[in-house]
Coordinates of N, CA and C in Angstrom, one line a residue:
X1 N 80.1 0.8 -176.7 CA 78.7 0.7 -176.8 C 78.4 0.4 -178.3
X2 N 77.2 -0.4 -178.5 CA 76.8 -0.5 -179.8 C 75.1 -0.3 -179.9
X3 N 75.0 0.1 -181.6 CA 73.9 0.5 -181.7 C 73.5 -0.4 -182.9
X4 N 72.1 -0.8 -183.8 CA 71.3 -1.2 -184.6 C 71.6 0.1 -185.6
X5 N 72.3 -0.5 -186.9 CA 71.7 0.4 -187.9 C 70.3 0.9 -188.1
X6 N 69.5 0.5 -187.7 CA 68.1 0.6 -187.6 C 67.9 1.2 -186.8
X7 N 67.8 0.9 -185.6 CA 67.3 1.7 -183.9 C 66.9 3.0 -184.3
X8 N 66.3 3.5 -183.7 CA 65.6 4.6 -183.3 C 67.0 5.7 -182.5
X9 N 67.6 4.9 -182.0 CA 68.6 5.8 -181.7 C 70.0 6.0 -181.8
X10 N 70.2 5.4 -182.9 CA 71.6 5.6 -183.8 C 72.1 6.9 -184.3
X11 N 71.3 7.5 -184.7 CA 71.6 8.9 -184.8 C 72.5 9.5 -183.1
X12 N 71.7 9.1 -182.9 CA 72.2 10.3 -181.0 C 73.3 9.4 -180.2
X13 N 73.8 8.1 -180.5 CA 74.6 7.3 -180.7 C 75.9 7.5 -181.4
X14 N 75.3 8.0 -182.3 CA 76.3 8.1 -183.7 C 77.3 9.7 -183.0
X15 N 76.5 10.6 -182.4 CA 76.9 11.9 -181.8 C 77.8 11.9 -180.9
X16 N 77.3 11.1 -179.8 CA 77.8 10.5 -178.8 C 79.4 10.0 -178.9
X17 N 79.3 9.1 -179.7 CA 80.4 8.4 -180.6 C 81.4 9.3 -181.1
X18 N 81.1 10.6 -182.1 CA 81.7 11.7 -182.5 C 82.5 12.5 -181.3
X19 N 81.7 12.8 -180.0 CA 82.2 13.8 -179.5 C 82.9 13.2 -178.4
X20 N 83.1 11.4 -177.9 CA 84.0 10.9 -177.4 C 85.1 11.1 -177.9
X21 N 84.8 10.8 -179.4 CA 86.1 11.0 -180.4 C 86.9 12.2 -179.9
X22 N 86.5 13.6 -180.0 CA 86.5 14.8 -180.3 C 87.3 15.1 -179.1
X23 N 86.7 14.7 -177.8 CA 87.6 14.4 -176.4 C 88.5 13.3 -175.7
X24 N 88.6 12.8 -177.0 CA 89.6 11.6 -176.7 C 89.7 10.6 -175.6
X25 N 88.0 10.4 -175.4 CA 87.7 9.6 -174.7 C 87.5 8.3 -175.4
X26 N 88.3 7.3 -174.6 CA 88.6 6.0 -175.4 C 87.5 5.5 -174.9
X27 N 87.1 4.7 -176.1 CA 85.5 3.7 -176.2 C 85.8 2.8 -177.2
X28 N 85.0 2.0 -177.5 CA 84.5 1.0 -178.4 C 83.3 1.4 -178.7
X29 N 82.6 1.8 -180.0 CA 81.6 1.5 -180.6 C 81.8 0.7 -182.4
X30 N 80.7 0.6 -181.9 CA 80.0 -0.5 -183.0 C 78.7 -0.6 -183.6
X31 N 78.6 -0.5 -185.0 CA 76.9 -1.0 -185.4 C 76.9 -2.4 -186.1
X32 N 75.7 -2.4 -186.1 CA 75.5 -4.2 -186.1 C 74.0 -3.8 -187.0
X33 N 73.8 -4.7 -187.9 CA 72.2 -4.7 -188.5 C 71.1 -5.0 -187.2
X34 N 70.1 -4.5 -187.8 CA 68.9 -4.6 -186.4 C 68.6 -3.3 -186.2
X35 N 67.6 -3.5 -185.4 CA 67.1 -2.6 -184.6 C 67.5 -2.5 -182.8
X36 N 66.6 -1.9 -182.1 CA 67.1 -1.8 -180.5 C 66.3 -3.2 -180.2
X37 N 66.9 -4.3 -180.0 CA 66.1 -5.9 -179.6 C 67.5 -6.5 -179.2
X38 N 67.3 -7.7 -178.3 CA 68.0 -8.2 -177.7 C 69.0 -8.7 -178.9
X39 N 69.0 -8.9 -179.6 CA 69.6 -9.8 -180.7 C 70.9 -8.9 -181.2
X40 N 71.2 -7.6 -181.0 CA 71.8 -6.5 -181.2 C 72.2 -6.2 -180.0
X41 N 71.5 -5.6 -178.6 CA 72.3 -5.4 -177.4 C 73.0 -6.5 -177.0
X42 N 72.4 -7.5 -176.7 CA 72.8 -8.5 -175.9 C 74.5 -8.7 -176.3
X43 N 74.9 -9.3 -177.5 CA 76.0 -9.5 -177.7 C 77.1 -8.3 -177.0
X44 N 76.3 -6.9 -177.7 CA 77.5 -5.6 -177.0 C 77.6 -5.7 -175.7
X45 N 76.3 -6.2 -174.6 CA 76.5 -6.3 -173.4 C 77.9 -7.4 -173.3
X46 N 78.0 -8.7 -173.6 CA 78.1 -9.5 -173.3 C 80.2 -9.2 -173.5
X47 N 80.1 -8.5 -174.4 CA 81.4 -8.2 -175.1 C 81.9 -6.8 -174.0
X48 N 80.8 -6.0 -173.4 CA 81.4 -4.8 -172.2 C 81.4 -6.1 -170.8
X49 N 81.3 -6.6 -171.0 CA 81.0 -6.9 -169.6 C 82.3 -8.0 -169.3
X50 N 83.1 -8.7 -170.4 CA 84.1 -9.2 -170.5 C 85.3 -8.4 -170.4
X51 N 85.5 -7.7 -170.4 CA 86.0 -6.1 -170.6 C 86.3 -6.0 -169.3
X52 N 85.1 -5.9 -168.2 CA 85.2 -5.0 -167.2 C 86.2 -6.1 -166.0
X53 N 86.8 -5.5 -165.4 CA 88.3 -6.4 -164.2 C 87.5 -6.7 -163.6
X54 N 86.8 -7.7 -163.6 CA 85.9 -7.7 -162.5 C 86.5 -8.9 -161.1
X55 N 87.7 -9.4 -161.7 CA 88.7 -10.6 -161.1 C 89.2 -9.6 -159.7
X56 N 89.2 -8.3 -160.4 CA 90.1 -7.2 -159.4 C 89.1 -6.4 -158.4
X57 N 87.9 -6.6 -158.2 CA 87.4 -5.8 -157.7 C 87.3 -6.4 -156.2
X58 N 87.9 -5.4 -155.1 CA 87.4 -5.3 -153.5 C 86.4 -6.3 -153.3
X59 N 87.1 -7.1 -152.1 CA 85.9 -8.0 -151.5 C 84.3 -7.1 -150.8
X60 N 83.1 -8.1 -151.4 CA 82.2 -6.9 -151.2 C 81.7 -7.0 -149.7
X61 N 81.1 -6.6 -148.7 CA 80.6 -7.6 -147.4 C 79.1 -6.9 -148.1
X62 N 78.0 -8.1 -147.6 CA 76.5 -7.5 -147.8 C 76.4 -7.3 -146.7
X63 N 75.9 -5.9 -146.8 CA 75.6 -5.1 -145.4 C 73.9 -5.9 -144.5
X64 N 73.1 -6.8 -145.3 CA 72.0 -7.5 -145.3 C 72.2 -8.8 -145.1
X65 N 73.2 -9.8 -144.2 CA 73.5 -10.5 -144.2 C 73.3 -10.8 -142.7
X66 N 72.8 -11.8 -142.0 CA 72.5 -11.9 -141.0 C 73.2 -13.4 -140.2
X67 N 74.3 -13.4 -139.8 CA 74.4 -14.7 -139.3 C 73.8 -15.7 -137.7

């Protein structure tokens, strides 16, 4: 996850970040200049979402599908 040096919620971020550490829960974080605006999430989205196996995941059926 990343946060805006700026943001409003970098601090509680920043905690967050510590106590993954603390429990050796593996993450990625990151600060970037900015504030909380697309120009700052977007990229982190863009960078978790590359990340995720998505090649691997179970065929889905939509239960809303009507033939």
């Amino acid at each position: 996850f990343g946060c805006g040096y700026n943001d409003l919620l970098v601090a509680p971020n920043r905690d967050l970040h510590a106590k993954f550490e603390e429990l050796g829960i593996v993450h990625i974080y990151k600060e970037y200049p900015g504030t909380h605006d697309p120009l700052v999430f977007e990229p982190c989205l863009m960078e978790a979402l590359d990340r995720l196996p998505l090649d691997k995941l179970p065929e889905m059926i939509n239960p809303f599908w009507i033939d």
